[in-house]
Structures are given as structure tokens and as C-alpha cells.
Tab-separated table of C-alpha atoms in Angstrom:
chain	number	residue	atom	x	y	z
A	18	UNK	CA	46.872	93.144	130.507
A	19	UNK	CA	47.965	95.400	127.519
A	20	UNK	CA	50.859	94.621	125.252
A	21	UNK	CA	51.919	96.578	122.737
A	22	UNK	CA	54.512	95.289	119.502
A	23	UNK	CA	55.822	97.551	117.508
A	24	UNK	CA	57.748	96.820	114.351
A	25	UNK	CA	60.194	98.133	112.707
A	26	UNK	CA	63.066	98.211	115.440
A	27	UNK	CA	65.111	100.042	112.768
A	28	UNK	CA	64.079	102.271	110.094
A	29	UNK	CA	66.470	103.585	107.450
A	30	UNK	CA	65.476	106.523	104.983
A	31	UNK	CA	66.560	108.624	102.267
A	32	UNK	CA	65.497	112.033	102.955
A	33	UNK	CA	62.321	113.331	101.778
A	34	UNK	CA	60.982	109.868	101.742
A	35	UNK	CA	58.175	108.595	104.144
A	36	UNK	CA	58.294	105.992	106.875
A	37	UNK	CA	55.608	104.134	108.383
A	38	UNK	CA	56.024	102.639	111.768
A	39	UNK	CA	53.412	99.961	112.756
A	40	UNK	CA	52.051	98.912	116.010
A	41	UNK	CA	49.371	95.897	117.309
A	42	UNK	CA	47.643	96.377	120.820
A	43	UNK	CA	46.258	93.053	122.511
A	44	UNK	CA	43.508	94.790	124.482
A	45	UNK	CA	40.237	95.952	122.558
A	46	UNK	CA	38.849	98.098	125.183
A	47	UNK	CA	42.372	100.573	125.034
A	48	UNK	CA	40.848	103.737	123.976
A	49	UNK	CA	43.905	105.992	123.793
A	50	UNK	CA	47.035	105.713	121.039
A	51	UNK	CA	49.752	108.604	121.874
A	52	UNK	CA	52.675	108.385	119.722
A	53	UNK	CA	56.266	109.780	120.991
A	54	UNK	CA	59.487	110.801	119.600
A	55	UNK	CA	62.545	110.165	122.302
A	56	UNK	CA	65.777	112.297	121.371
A	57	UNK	CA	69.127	110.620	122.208
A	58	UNK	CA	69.153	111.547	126.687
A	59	UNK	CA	65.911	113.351	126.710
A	60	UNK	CA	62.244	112.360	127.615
A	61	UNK	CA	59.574	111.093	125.080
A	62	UNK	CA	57.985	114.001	123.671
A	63	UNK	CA	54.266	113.665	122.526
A	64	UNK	CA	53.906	114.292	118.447
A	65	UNK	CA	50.482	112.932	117.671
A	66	UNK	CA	47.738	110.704	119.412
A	67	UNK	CA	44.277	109.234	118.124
A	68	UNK	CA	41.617	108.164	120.366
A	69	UNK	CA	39.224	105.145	119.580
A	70	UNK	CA	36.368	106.993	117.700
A	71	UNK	CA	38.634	108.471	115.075
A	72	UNK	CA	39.981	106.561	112.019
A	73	UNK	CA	42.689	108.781	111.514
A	74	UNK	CA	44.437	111.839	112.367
A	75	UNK	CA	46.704	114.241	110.738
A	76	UNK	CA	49.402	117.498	112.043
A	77	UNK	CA	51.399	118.653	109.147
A	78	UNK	CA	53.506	116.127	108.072
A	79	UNK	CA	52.533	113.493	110.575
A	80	UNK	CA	49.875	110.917	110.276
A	81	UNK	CA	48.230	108.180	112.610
A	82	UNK	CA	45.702	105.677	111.198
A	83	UNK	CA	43.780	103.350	113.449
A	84	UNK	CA	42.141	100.284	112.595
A	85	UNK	CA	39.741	98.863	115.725
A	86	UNK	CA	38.919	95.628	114.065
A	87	UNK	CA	43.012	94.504	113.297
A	88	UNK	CA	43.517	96.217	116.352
A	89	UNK	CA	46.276	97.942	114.768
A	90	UNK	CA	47.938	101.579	114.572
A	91	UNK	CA	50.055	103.040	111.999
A	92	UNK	CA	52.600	106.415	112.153
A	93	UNK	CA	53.660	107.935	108.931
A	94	UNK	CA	56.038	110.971	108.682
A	95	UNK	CA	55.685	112.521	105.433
A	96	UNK	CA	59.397	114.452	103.479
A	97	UNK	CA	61.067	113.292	106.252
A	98	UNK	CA	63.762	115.316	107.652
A	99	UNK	CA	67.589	114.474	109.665
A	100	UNK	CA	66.079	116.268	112.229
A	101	UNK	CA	63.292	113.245	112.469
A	102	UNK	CA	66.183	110.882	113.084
A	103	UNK	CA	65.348	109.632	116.989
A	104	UNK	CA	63.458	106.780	118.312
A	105	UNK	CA	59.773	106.743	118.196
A	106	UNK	CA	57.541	104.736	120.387
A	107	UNK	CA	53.801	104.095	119.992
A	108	UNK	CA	51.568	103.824	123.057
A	109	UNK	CA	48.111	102.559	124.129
A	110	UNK	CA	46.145	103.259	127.196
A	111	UNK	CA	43.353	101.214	128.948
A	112	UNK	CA	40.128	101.770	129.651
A	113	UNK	CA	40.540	101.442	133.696
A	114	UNK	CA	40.960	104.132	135.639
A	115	UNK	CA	44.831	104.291	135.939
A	116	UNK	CA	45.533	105.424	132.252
A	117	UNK	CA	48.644	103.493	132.705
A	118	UNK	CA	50.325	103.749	129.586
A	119	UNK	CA	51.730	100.326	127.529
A	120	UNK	CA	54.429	101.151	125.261
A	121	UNK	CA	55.528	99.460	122.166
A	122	UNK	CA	59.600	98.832	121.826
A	123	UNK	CA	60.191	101.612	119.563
A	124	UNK	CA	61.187	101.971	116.275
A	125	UNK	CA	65.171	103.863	115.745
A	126	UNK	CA	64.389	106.133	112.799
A	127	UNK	CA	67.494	107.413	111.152
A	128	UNK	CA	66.992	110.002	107.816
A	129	UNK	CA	69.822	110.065	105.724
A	130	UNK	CA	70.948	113.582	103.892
B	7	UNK	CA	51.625	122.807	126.119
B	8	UNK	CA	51.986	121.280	129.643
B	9	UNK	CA	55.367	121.080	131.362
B	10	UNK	CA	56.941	118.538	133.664
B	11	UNK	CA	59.862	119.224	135.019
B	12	UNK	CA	62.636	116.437	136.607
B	13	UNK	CA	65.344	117.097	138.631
B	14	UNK	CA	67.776	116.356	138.859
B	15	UNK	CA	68.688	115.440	135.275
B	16	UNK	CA	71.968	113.346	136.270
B	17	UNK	CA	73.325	112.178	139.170
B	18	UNK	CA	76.461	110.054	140.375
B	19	UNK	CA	76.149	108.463	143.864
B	20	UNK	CA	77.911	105.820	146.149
B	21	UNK	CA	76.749	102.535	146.308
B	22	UNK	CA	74.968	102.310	149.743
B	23	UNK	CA	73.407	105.653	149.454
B	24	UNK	CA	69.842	106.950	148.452
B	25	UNK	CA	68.776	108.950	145.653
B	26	UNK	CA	65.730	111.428	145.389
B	27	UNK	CA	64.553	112.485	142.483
B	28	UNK	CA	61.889	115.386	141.649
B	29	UNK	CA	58.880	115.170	138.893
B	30	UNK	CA	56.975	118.424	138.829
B	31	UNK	CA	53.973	119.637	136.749
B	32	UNK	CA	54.575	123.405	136.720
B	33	UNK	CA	51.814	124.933	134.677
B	34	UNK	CA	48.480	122.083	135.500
B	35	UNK	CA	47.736	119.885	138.802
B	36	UNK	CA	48.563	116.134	138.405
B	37	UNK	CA	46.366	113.886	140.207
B	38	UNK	CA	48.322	110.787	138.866
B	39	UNK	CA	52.133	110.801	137.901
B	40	UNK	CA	54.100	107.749	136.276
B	41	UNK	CA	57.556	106.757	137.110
B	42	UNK	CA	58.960	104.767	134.405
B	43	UNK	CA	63.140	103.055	133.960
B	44	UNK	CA	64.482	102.780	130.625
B	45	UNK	CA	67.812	101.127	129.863
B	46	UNK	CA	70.254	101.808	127.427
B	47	UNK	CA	68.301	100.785	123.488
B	48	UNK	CA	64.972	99.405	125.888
B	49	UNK	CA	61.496	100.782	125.959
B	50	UNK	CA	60.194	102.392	128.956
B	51	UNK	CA	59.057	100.480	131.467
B	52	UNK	CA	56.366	101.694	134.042
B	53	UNK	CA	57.449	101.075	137.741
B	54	UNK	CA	54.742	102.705	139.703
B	55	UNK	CA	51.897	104.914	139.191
B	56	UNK	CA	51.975	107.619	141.882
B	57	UNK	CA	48.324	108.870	143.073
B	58	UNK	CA	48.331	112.360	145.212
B	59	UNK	CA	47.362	111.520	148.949
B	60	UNK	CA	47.127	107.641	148.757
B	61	UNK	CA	49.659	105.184	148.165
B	62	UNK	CA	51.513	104.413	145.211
B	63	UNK	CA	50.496	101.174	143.078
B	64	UNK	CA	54.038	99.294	141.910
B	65	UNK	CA	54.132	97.050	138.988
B	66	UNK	CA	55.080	93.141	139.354
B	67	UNK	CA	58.566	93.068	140.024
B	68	UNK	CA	59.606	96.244	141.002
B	69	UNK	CA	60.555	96.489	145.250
B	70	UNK	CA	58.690	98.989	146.198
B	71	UNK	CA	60.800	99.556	149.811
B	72	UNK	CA	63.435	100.328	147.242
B	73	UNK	CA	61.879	102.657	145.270
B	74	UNK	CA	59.697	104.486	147.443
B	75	UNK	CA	57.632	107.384	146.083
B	76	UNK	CA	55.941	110.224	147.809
B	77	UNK	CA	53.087	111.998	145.459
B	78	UNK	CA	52.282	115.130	148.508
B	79	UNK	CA	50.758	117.559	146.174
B	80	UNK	CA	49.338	117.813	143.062
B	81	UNK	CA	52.317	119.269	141.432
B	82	UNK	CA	55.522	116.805	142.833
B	83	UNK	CA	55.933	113.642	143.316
B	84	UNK	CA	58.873	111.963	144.271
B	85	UNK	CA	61.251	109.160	143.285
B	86	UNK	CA	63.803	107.842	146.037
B	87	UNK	CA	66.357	104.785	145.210
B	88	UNK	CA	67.423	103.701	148.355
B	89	UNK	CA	70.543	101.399	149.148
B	90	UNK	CA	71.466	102.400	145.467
B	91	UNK	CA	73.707	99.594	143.921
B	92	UNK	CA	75.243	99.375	140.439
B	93	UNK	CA	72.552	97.623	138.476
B	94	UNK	CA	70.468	100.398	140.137
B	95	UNK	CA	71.756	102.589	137.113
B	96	UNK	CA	69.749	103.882	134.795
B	97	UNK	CA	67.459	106.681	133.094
B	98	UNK	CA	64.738	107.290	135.489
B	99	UNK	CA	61.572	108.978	133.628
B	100	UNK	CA	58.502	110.629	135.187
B	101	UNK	CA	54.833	111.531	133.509
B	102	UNK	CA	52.402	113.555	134.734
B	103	UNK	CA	48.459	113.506	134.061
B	104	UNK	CA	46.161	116.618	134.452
B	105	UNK	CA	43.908	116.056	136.632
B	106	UNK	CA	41.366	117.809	134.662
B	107	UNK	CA	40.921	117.055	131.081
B	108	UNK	CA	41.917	114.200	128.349
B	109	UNK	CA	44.318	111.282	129.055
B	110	UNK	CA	47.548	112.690	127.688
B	111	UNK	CA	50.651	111.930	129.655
B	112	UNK	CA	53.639	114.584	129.561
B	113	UNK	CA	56.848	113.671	130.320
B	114	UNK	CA	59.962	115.193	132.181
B	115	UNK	CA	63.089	115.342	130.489
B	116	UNK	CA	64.567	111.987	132.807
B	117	UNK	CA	67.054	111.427	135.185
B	118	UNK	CA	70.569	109.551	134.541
B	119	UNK	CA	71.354	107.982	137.400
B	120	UNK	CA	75.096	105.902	137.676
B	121	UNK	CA	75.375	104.055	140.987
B	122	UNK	CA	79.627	103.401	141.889
């Protein structure tokens, strides 16, 4: 089946800088990369997501690349803010028809004033 | 955007005793909801993926005559712990699908559940 790593586990950053969080998916036929942003007792909340036929996607200041071939997907968070401080987890979904979704084990972003 | 809804968001409960809790879609119909467990710093981690009018499907591991989960309509589905014990304890999370439309998954806002 699907498995997801996702790397860093911690992320440190001055604010106004830019992180990049980086994830590798194992199956080739996943078709489906959501990206969410879990606040400290809530539910992940969706920010961005990039489906198979696009190379990359941007909302603002958030940005998802995918590369098929490495079978790799990238977030970047652009002038980050305090309020991006939470942990983000990347996602990828299969091609069966369960859309059971594989998550990565999350990156802790904290954004220092 | 769509909106799931949990409920309830915490809840203490005896050792012994069963636990229900609630995952609705309130503004699309959700042909296929996800139950998912996280633990304290962990990832989520899919238990079951509940399909309206059939049976669930439960991931390798997880006892499904302990977690058993109803999926009636295409708006609830259900999540009940029964025989809760300590090590039960955790933050419960639900997803919902439309039934109609791409493959995002939205997610309720979780359940905390302490078993003593």
C-alpha cells in the first residue's frame, strides 16, 4: 500500500522567512496530494492540494510543487507568519476506489516574532 | 467550504462503558466518511472507512467489535468505543467525502476522549 514520509519533524523560523516541508509517496498511481494544517486540539484543516496532472499550484502565500518522476511533493509558505505556527501534514490518495487518505508524520512549524 | 461537524468534542467516561461519537456533513451528502485516532505528537491514523448502507471496511489491527460504526445516512455516521478502557484514550477524528465531486476529504473538529 501507500506510505507517505515526510521530513522535517520540526521546523524553526524567523518570521517573514519561508519554510519548505517535503514529502515522498511510495505508490505511483496516487493521484491526489492534499496538504493540512492541524491547530493545537482541533481537526486538520485543508490549505492547499495538487492533483497528478499539475506541476504546481499556488494560493497566496502558499505553494505545492509536485514532481511524478521523484515521486515527491513539496509545501512552501511564503513571509511566514506566528499565526502559521501548527503542525502541517502532507497527504496522498490512491487511485482505488476508497480515496483512503495516507498521511505523512507531519512537520511542527513554529514562526518566531 | 464544506462542513463536518463532530460531537461531541470531549468526553470523560468510566472504564467499562461505551462511547458514541457523531461525524456529520451538514451542508453536502457523504457517501464515504473516515474515522481516524491520533495520539498525543502522532499522525493520524485511519481506522475504518465508513460507506453509507454497507458495512464498514477496518484497517489491519483495529477490532472492529470494539469500534463499531454505523454510516445510516448520507450525512452521519457514527463512532462507538465499546468496553472503553484507559489506553482507549485518545483524539478521535472523522472525514467526510462528497459524494458528488473531487476527492477532497473535510474534517470535523475531533473528539478527546479520556477513559478512567
Amino acid at each position: 500500500g501507500e506510505n507517505v514520509e515526510q521530513h522535517p519533524s520540526t521546523l524553526s523560523v524567523q518570521e517573514g522567512d519561508s519554510a519548505v516541508i517535503k514529502c515522498t509517496y511510495s505508490d505511483s498511481a496516487s493521484n491526489y496530494f492534499p496538504w493540512y494544517k492541524q491547530e493545537l486540539g482541533k481537526g486538520p484543516q485543508l490549505i492547499i492540494d495538487i492533483r497528478s496532472n499539475v506541476g504546481e499550484k499556488k494560493d497566496q502565500r502558499i505553494a505545492v510543487t509536485l514532481n511524478k518522476t521523484a515521486k515527491h511533493f513539496s509545501l512552501h509558505i511564503t513571509e511566514t507568519q506566528p499565526e502559521d505556527s501548527a503542525v502541517y501534514f502532507c497527504a496522498a490518495v490512491g487511485v482505488d476506489s476508497s480515496y483512503k487518505l495516507i498521511f505523512g508524520s507531519g512537520t511542527r512549524l513554529l514562526v518566531r516574532p | 467550504g464544506a462542513v463536518v461537524s463532530q460531537h461531541p468534542s470531549w468526553v470523560i467516561c468510566k472504564s467499562g462503558t461505551s462511547v458514541k461519537i457523531e461525524c456529520r456533513s451538514l451542508d453536502f451528502q457523504a457517501t464515504t466518511m473516515f474515522w481516524y485516532r491520533q495520539f498525543p505528537k502522532q499522525s493520524l491514523m485511519l481506522m475504518a472507512t465508513s460507506n453509507e448502507g454497507s458495512k464498514a471496511t477496518y484497517e489491519q489491527g483495529v477490532e472492529k467489535d470494539k469500534f463499531l460504526i454505523n454510516h445510516a445516512s448520507l450525512t452521519l455516521s457514527t463512532l462507538t468505543v465499546t468496553s472503553a478502557h484507559p489506553e482507549d484514550s485518545s483524539f478521535y477524528i472523522c472525514s467526510a467525502r462528497p459524494s458528488h465531486g473531487p476527492t477532497e476529504a473535510f474534517f470535523g473538529q475531533g473528539t478527546r476522549l479520556t477513559v478512567v
